[in-house]
Coordinates of C-alpha atoms in Angstrom, one line a residue:
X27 CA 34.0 -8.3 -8.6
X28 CA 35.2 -10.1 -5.2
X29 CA 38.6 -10.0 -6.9
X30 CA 38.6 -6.5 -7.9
X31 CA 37.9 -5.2 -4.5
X32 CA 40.3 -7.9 -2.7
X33 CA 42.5 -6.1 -5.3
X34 CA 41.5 -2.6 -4.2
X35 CA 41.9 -3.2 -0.3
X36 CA 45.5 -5.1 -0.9
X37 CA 46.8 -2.0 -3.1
X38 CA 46.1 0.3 -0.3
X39 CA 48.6 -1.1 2.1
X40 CA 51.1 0.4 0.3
X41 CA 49.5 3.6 -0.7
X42 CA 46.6 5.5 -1.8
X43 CA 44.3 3.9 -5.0
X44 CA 43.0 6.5 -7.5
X45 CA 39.7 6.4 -9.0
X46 CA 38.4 8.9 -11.3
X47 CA 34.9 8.7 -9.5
X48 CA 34.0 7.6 -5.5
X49 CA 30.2 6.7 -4.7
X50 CA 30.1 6.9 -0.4
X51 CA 27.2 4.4 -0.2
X52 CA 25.4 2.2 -2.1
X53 CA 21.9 2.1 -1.7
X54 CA 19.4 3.1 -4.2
X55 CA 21.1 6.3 -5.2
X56 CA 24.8 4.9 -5.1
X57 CA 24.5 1.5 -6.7
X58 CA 23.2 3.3 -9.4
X59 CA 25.7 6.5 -9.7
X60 CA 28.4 3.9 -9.4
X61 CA 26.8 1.7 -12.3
X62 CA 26.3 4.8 -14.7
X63 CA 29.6 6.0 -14.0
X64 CA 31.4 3.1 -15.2
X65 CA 29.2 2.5 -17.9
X66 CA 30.2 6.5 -19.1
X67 CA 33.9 5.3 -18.8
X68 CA 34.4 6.3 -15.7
X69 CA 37.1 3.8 -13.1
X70 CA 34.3 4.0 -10.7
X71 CA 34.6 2.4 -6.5
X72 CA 31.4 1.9 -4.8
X73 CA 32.0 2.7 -0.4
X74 CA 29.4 0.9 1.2
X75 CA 29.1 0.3 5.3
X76 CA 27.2 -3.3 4.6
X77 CA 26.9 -6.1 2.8
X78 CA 24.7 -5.8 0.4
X79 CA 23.8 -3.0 -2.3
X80 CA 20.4 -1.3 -2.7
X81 CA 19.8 0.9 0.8
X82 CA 16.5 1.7 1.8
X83 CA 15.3 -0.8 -1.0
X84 CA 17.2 -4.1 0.5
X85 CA 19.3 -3.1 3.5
X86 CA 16.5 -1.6 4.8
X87 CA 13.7 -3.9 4.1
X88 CA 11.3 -1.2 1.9
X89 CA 10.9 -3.7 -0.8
X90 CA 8.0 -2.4 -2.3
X91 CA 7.9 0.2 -4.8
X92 CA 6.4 3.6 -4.4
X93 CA 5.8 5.3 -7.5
X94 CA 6.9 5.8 -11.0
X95 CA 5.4 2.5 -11.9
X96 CA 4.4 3.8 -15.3
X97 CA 7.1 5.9 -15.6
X98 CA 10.0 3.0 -15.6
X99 CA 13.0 3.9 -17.5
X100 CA 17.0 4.0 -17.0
X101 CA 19.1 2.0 -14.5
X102 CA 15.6 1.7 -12.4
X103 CA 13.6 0.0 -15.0
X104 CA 16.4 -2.0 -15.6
X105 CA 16.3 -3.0 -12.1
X106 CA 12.0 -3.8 -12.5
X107 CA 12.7 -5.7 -15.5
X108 CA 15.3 -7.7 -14.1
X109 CA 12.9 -8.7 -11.0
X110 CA 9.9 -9.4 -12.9
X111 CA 12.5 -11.8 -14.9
X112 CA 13.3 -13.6 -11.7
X113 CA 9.6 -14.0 -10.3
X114 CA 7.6 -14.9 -13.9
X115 CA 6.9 -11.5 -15.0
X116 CA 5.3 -8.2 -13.8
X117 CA 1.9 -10.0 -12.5
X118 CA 4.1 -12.1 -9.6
X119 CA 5.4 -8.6 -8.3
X120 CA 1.8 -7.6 -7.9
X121 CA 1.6 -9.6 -4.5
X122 CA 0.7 -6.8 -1.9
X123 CA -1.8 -3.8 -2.2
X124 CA 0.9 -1.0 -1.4
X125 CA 3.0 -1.2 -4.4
X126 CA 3.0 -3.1 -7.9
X127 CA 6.5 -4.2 -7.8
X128 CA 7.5 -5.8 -4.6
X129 CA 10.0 -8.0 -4.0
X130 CA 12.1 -10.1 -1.6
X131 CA 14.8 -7.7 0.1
X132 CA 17.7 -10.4 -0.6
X133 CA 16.3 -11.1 -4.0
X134 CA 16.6 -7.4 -4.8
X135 CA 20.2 -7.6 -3.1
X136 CA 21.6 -9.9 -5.4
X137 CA 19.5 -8.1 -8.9
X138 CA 22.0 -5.6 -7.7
X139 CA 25.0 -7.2 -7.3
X140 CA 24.8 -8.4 -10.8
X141 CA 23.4 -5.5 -12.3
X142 CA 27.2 -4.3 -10.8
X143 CA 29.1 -7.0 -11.0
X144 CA 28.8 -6.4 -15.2
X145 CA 30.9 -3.5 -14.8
X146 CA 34.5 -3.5 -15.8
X147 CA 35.2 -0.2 -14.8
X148 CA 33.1 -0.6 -11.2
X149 CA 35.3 -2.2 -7.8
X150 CA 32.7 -2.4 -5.1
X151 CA 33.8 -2.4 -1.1
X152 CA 31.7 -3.6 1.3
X153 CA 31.6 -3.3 5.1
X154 CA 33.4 -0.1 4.3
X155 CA 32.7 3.5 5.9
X156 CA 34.1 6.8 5.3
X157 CA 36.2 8.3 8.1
X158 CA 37.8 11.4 6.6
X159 CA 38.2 13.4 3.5
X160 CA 40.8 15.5 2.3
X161 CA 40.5 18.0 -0.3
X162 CA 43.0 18.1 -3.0
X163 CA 43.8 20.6 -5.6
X164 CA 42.1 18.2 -7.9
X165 CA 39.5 15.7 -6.5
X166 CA 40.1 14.3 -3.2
X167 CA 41.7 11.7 -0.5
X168 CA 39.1 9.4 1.1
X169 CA 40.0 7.5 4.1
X170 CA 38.0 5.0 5.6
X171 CA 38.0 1.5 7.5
X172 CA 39.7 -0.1 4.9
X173 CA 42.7 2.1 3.6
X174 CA 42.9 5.1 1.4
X175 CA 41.4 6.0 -2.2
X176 CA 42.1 8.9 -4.4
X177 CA 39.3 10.2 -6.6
X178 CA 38.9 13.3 -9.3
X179 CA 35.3 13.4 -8.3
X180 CA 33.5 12.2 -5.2
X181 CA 29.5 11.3 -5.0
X182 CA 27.4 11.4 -1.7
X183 CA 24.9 8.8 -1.6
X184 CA 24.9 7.7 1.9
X185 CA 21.6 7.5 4.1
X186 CA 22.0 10.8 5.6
X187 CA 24.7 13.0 3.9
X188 CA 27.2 12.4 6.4
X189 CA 30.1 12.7 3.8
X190 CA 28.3 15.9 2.4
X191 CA 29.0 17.3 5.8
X192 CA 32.7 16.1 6.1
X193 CA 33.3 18.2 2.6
X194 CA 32.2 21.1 4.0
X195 CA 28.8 21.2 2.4
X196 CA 26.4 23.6 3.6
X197 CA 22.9 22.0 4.8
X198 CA 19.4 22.4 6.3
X199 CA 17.7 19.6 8.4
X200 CA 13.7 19.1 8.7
X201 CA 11.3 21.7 8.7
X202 CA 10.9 25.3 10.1
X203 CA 11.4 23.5 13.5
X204 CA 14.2 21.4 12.8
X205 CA 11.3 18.5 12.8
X206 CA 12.4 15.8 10.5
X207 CA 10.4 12.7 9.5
X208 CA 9.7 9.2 10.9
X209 CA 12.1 6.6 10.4
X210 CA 11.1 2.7 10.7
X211 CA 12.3 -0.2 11.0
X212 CA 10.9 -2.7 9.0
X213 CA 10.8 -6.2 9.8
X214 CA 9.6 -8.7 7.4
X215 CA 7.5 -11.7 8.6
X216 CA 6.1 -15.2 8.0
X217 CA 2.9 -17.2 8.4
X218 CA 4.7 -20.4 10.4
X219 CA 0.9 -22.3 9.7
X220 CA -1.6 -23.0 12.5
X221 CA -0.1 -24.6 15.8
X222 CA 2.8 -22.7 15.3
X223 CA 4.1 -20.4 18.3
X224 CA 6.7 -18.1 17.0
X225 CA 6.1 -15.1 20.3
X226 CA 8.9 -13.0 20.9
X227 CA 9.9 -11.7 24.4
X228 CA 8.3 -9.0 25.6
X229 CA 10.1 -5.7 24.6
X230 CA 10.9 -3.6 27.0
X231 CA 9.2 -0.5 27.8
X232 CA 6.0 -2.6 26.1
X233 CA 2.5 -1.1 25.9
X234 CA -0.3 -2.6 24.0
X235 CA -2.0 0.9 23.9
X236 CA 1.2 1.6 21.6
X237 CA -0.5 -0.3 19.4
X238 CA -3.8 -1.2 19.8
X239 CA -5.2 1.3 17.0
X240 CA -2.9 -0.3 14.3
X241 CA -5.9 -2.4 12.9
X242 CA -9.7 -3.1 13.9
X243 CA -9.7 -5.2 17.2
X244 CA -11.3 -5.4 20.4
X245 CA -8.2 -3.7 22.0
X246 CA -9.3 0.1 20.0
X247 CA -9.5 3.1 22.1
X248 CA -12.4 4.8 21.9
X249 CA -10.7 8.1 21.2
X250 CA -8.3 7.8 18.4
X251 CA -8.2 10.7 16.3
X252 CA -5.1 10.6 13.8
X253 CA -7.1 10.6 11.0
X254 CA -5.8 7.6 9.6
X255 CA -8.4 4.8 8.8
X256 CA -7.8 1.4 11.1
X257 CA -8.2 -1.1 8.2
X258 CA -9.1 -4.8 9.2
X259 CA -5.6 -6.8 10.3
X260 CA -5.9 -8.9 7.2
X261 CA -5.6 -5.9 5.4
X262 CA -2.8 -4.5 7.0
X263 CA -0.8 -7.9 6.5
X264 CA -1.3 -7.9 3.0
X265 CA -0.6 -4.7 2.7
X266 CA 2.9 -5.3 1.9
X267 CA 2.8 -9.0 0.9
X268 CA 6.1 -10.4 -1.2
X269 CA 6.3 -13.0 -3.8
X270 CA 7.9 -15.9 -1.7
X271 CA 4.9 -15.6 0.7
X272 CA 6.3 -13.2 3.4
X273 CA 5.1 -9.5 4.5
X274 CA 6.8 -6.5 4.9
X275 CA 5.8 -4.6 8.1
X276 CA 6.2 -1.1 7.3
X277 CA 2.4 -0.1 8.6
X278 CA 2.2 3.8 9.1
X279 CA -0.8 3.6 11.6
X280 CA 0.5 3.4 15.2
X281 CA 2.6 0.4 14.5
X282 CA 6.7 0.5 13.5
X283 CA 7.3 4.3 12.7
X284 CA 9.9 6.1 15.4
X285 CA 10.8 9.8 16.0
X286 CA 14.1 10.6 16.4
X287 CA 16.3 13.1 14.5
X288 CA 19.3 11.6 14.2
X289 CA 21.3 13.2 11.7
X290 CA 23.7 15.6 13.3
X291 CA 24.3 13.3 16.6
X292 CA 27.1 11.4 17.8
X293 CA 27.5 7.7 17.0
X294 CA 26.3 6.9 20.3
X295 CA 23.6 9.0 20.2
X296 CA 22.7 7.4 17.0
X297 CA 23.3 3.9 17.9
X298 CA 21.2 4.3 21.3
X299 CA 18.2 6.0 19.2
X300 CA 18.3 2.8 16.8
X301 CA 17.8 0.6 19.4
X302 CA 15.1 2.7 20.7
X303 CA 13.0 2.2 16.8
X304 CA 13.9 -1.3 16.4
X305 CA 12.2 -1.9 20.2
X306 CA 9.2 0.3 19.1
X307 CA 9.1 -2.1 15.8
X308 CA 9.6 -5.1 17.8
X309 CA 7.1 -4.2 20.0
X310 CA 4.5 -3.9 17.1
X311 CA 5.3 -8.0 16.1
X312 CA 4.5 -8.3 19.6
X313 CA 1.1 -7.1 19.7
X314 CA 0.3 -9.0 16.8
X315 CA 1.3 -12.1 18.4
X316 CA -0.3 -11.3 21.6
X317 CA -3.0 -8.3 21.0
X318 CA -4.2 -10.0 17.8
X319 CA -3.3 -13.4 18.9
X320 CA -1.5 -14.4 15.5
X321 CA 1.3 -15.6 17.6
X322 CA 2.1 -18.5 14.5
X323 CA 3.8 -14.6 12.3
X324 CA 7.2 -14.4 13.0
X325 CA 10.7 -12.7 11.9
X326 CA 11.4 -14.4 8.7
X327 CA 14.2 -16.4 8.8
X328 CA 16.9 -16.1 6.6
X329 CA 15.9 -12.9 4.8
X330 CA 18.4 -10.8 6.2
X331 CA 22.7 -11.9 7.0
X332 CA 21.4 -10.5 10.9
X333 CA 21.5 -12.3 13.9
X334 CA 18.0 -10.9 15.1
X335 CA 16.4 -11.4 11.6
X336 CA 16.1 -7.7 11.4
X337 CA 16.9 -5.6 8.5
X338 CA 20.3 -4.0 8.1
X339 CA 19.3 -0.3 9.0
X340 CA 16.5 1.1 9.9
X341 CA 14.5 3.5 6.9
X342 CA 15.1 6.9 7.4
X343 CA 12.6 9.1 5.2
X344 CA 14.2 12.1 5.7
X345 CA 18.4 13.0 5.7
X346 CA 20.5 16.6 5.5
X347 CA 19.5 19.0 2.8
X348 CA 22.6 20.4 0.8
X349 CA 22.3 24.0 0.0
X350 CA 23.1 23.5 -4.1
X351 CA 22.9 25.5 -7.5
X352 CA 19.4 24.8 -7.8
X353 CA 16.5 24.4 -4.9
X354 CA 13.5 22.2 -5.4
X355 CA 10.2 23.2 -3.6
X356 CA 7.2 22.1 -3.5
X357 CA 5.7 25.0 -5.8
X358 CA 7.9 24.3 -8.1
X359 CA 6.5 20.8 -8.6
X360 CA 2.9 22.0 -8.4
X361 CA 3.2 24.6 -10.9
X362 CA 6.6 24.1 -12.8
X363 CA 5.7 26.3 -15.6
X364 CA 4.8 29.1 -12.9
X365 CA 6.9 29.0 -10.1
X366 CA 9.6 31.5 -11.1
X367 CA 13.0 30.2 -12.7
X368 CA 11.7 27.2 -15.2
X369 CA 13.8 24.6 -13.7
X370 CA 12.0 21.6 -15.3
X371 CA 14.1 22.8 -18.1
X372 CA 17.3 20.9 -15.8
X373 CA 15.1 18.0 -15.1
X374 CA 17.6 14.7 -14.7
X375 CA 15.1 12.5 -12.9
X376 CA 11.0 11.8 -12.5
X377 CA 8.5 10.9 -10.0
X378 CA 5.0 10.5 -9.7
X379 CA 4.4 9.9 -5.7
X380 CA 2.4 13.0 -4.0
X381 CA 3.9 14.5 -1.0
X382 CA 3.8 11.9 1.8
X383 CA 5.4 12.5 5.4
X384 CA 5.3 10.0 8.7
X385 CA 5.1 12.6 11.4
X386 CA 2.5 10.6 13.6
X387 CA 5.3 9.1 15.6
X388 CA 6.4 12.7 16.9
X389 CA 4.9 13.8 20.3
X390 CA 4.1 17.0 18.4
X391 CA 2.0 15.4 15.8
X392 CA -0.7 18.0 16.5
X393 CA 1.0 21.0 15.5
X394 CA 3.1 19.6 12.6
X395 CA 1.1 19.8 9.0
X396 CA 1.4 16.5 7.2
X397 CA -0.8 16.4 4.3
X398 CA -0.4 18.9 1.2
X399 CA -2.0 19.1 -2.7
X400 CA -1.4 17.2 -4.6
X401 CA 1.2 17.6 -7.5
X402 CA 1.4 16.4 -11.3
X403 CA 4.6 13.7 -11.9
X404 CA 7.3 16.0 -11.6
X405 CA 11.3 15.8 -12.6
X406 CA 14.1 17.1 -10.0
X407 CA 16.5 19.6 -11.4
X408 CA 20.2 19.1 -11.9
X409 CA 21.4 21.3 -9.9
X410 CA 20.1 20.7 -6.6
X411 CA 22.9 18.1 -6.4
X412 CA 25.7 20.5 -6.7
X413 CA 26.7 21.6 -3.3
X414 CA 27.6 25.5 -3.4
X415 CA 30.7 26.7 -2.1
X416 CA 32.6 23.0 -2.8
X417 CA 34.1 21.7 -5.8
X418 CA 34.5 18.2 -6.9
X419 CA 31.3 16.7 -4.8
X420 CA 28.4 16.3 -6.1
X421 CA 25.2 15.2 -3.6
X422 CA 22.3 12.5 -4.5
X423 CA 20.0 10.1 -2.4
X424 CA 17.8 11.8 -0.2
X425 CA 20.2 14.8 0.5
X426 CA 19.5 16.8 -2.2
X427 CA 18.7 20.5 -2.6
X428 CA 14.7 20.8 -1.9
X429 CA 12.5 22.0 0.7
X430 CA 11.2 20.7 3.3
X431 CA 8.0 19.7 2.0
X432 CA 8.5 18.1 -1.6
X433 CA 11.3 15.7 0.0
X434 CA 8.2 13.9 0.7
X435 CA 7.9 12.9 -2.7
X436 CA 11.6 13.2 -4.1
X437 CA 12.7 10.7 -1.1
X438 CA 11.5 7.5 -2.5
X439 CA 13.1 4.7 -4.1
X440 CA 12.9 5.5 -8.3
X441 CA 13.6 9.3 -7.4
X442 CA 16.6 8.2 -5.6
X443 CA 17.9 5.8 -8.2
X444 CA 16.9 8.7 -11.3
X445 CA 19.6 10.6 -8.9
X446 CA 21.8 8.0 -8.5
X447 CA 21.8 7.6 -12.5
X448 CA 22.2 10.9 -13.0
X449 CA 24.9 11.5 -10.5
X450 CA 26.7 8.9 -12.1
X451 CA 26.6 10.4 -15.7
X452 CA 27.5 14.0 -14.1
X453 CA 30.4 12.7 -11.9
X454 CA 31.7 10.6 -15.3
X455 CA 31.7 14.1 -17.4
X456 CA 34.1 15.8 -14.8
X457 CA 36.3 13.1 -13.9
X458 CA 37.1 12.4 -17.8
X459 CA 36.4 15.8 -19.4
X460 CA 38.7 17.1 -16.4
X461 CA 36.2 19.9 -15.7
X462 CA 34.4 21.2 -12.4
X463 CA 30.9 19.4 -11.6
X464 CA 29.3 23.1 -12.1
X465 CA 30.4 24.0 -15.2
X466 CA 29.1 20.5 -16.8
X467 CA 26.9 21.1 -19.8
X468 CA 22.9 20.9 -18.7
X469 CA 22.0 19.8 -22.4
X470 CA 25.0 17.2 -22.4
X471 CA 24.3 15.2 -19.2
X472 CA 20.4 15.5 -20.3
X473 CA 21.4 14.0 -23.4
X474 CA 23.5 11.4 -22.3
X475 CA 20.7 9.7 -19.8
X476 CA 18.7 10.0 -22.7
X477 CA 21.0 8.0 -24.7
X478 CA 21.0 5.4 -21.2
X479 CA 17.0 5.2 -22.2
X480 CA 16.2 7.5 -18.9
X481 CA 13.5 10.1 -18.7
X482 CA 14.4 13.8 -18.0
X483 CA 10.4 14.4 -17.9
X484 CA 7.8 12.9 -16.6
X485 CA 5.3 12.7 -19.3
X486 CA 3.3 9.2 -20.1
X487 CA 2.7 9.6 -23.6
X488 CA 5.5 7.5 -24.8
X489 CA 8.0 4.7 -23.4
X490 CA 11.2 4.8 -23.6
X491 CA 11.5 2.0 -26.4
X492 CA 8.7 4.1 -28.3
X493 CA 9.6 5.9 -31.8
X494 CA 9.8 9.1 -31.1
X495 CA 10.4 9.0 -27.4
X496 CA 13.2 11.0 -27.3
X497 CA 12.5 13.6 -29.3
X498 CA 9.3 14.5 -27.2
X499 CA 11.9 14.4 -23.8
X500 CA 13.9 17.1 -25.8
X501 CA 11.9 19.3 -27.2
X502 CA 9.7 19.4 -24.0
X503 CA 12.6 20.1 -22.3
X504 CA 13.0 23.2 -23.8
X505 CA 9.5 24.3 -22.8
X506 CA 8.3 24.9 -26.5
X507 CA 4.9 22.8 -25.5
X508 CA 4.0 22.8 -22.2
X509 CA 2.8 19.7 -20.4
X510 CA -0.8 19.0 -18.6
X511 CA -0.5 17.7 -15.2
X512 CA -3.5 15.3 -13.8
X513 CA -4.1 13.3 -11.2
X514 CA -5.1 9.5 -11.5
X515 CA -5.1 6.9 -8.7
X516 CA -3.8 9.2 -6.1
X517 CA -0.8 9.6 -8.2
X518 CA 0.4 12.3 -10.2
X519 CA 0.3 12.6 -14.1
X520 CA 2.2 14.7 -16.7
X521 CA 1.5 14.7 -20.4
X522 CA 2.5 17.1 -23.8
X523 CA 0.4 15.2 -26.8
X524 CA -2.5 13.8 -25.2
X525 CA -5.4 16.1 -25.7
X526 CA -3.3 17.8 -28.4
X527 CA -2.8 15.4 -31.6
X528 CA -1.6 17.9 -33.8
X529 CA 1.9 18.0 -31.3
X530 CA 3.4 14.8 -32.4
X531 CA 4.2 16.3 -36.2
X532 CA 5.5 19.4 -35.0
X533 CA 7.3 17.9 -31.8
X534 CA 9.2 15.6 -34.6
X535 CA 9.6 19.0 -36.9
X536 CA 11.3 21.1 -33.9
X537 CA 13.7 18.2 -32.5
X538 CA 17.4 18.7 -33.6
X539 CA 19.3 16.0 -31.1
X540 CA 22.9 17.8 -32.4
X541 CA 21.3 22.0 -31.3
X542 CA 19.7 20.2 -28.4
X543 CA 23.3 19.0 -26.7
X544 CA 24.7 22.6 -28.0
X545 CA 21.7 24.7 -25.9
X546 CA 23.7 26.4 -22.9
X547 CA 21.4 26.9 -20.3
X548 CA 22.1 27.6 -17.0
X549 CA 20.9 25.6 -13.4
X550 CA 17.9 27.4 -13.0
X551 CA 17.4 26.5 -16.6
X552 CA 17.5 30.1 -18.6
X553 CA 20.1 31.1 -21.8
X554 CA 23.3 31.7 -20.3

């Protein structure tokens, strides 16, 4: 891998390298757009601004799953199974009451880099960014910090669609208001045993009444009214235990989370408003030490290639909004039979997680709505990662077509890497087949992340390695049976033959694999 990209920068000197397929980032969405596209034949380059592969799920530190823990499947099951091989199985993830897969951020970093590393077809550039793109009559020319590539198709996965943006992609940012959600930075800590004094400096700007409802103490007001419960501090520093011991600080009650909308400002502006969360986050690990008295938790050394221990970039929940073929909402995922235009039809990847946003942090926090019904397990529709209006681009990570409102649930990490996958298998189809991104088959790209052992619905019925599994995707697909959507453990659940025995026989008896790829349906998922 080292040697391909060595390769990669050194033919650039001379000239522009051609790809058929550019990923611009790789965190959860891009690692896995860029694996996918070179396993589907692809000659596939991965951008990336850091050192290490995985986004909000190592860079950033959020190394705890939310959702879709029963619903593993694809490149992202692949990435659980490969964990739960490195820690002893899927018990050891089990370490921390937020999640059932967590992990250590630098252990997930290096799954990754294997997981790409296996790939022929994939050259991987780190420390990377994207500067400019050009359009071409076919594809495009990418400059950035380390020379000049040439692709037929190129893929946005970066944090907040900022290449989305220099394509010429139409967008929408946060709500009604322009109000977009908390961002954090995490910081993941250690237990240095008794007698140990691990106290930062003060932060500036410090104020324990920043913090002093983050847990039960003696330091609560007497007036706090966010309607979040203040759970005991040994709860909230188990809440996101690891494996190896350490604890990921990513507390949503007046702790790390920081307001700023940061997406359409200047570098500067960006760069001063990151310093700005990291001291709000540094701040918290100061009350502990002080408020709480804990002062033997400190940064975790060695976690992260940092100089201040500190994750790689902060996590930002929320990122531009391309205006695409297709537009997720959150009625939609409440009611997809229902809603209007049956778009589950186009589904390319599932989630389960309800809709969850951090506005708390906002000085407007009062007048901003944060909590909304809940929804069944839900799949996002194909086309909300075609950009309208631009050809040879197609959008994934958190900058995909929805409202406001569902990209609390569609933001997080499985959703993002279901994207990612089936970016990959989309961008692969119109490199090779030599086709726009928007004329691509629905049935054919649905197929072929079946044939990768992804879900295009979210039903529990059957795993992916089950008999039958497949078939059931398909024909539910089509919207011959429709699915019941429940709700267990605060998650979301879909399922077609539970409650209906008679439906495995005739799901089998409908199936045709060959008609299924053939079906031409449209992005909003009717007969063309």
């Amino acid at each position: 891998m080292f040697a391909a990209a060595l390769a990669a920068v050194v033919a650039c000197s001379s000239g522009s390298r051609g790809y058929d397929v550019i990923v611009a980032g790789g965190g959860a969405s891009g690692v896995c757009a860029g694996i996918q596209s070179a396993r589907s034949g692809a000659r596939t380059l991965i951008l990336e601004e850091g050192p290490w592969l995985g986004g909000m799920l190592t860079s950033a530190g959020v190394s705890a799953i939310d959702g879709n823990y029963r619903l593993r499947s694809g490149l992202f099951g692949e990435f659980c199974d490969s964990l739960a091989t490195r820690y002893g199985g899927y018990d050891a993830l089990k370490t921390g009451w937020v999640s059932n897969i967590l992990f250590e951020p630098r252990v997930g970093a290096a799954v990754l880099a294997d997981m790409a590393a296996g790939e022929e077809r994939l050259d991987v550039l780190h420390r990377t960014a994207v500067k400019a793109v050009e359009k071409r009559r076919k594809g495009w020319l990418v400059r950035t910090s380390s020379g000049e590539f040439r692709c037929r198709i190129l893929v946005d996965c970066t944090e907040l669609g900022d290449v989305a943006r220099l394509c010429g992609a139409r967008y929408r940012i946060g709500n009604e208001e322009g109000v977009v959600q908390d961002m954090t930075y995490v910081i993941t800590v250690r237990d240095y045993g008794e007698g140990a004094d691990r106290t930062i400096a003060e932060p500036d700007g410090y104020r324990v009444s920043d913090y002093a409802d983050c847990c039960l103490n003696p330091l609560n007001s007497k007036d706090f009214e966010k309607g979040q419960p203040r759970w005991s501090p040994e709860m909230m520093l188990s809440y996101g235990r690891l494996p190896g011991g350490d604890v990921m600080l990513n507390w949503p009650v007046e702790a790390n989370d920081y307001y700023a909308n940061v997406i359409d400002a200047s570098p500067q502006e960006r760069e001063e408003a990151l310093r700005a969360a990291k001291n709000r986050a540094l701040g918290y690990l100061y009350f502990i030490q002080t408020g709480l008295g804990l002062k033997n938790w400190g940064i975790a050394e060695g976690e992260y290639p940092t100089e201040d221990g500190l994750p790689l970039i902060p996590y930002y929940r929320e990122s531009r909004r391309i205006e695409g073929e297709a537009r997720f909402t959150f009625e939609a995922a409440a009611d997809p039979y229902g809603s209007g235009a049956p778009l589950y039809r186009t589904g390319i990847a599932v989630g389960d997680y309800p809709v969850d946003h951090h506005h708390y942090a906002n000085p407007k926090w009062r007048t901003l709505r944060r909590e909304w019904p809940a929804i069944p397990s839900f799949t996002v529709p194909a086309g909300t990662m075609i950009p309208l209006g631009v050809e040879d681009l197609i959008v994934a990570e958190k900058s995909i077509c929805t409202d406001s409102i569902v990209n609390g649930a569609t933001r997080l990490q499985p959703v993002a890497m279901g994207l990612g996958q089936a970016a990959g298998v989309m961008a692969a189809m119109a490199a090779l087949g030599r086709c726009r991104v928007r004329d691509l088959s629905v049935r054919r790209v649905q197929a072929a992340l079946l044939d990768a052992g992804a879900r295009i619905q979210p039903y529990l019925d059957l795993e992916p390695s089950d008999s039958g599994f497949a078939s059931l995707q398909r024909v539910g697909s089509t919207g011959v049976f429709k699915a019941e959507g429940r709700f267990g453990d605060w998650r979301g659940e879909m399922w077609l033959l539970d409650g209906h025995p008679g439906r495995a026989d005739s799901v089998r008896a409908l199936d045709d694999p060959e008609a299924f790829a053939l079906q031409e349906i449209d992005w909003q998922g009717l007969p063309k």
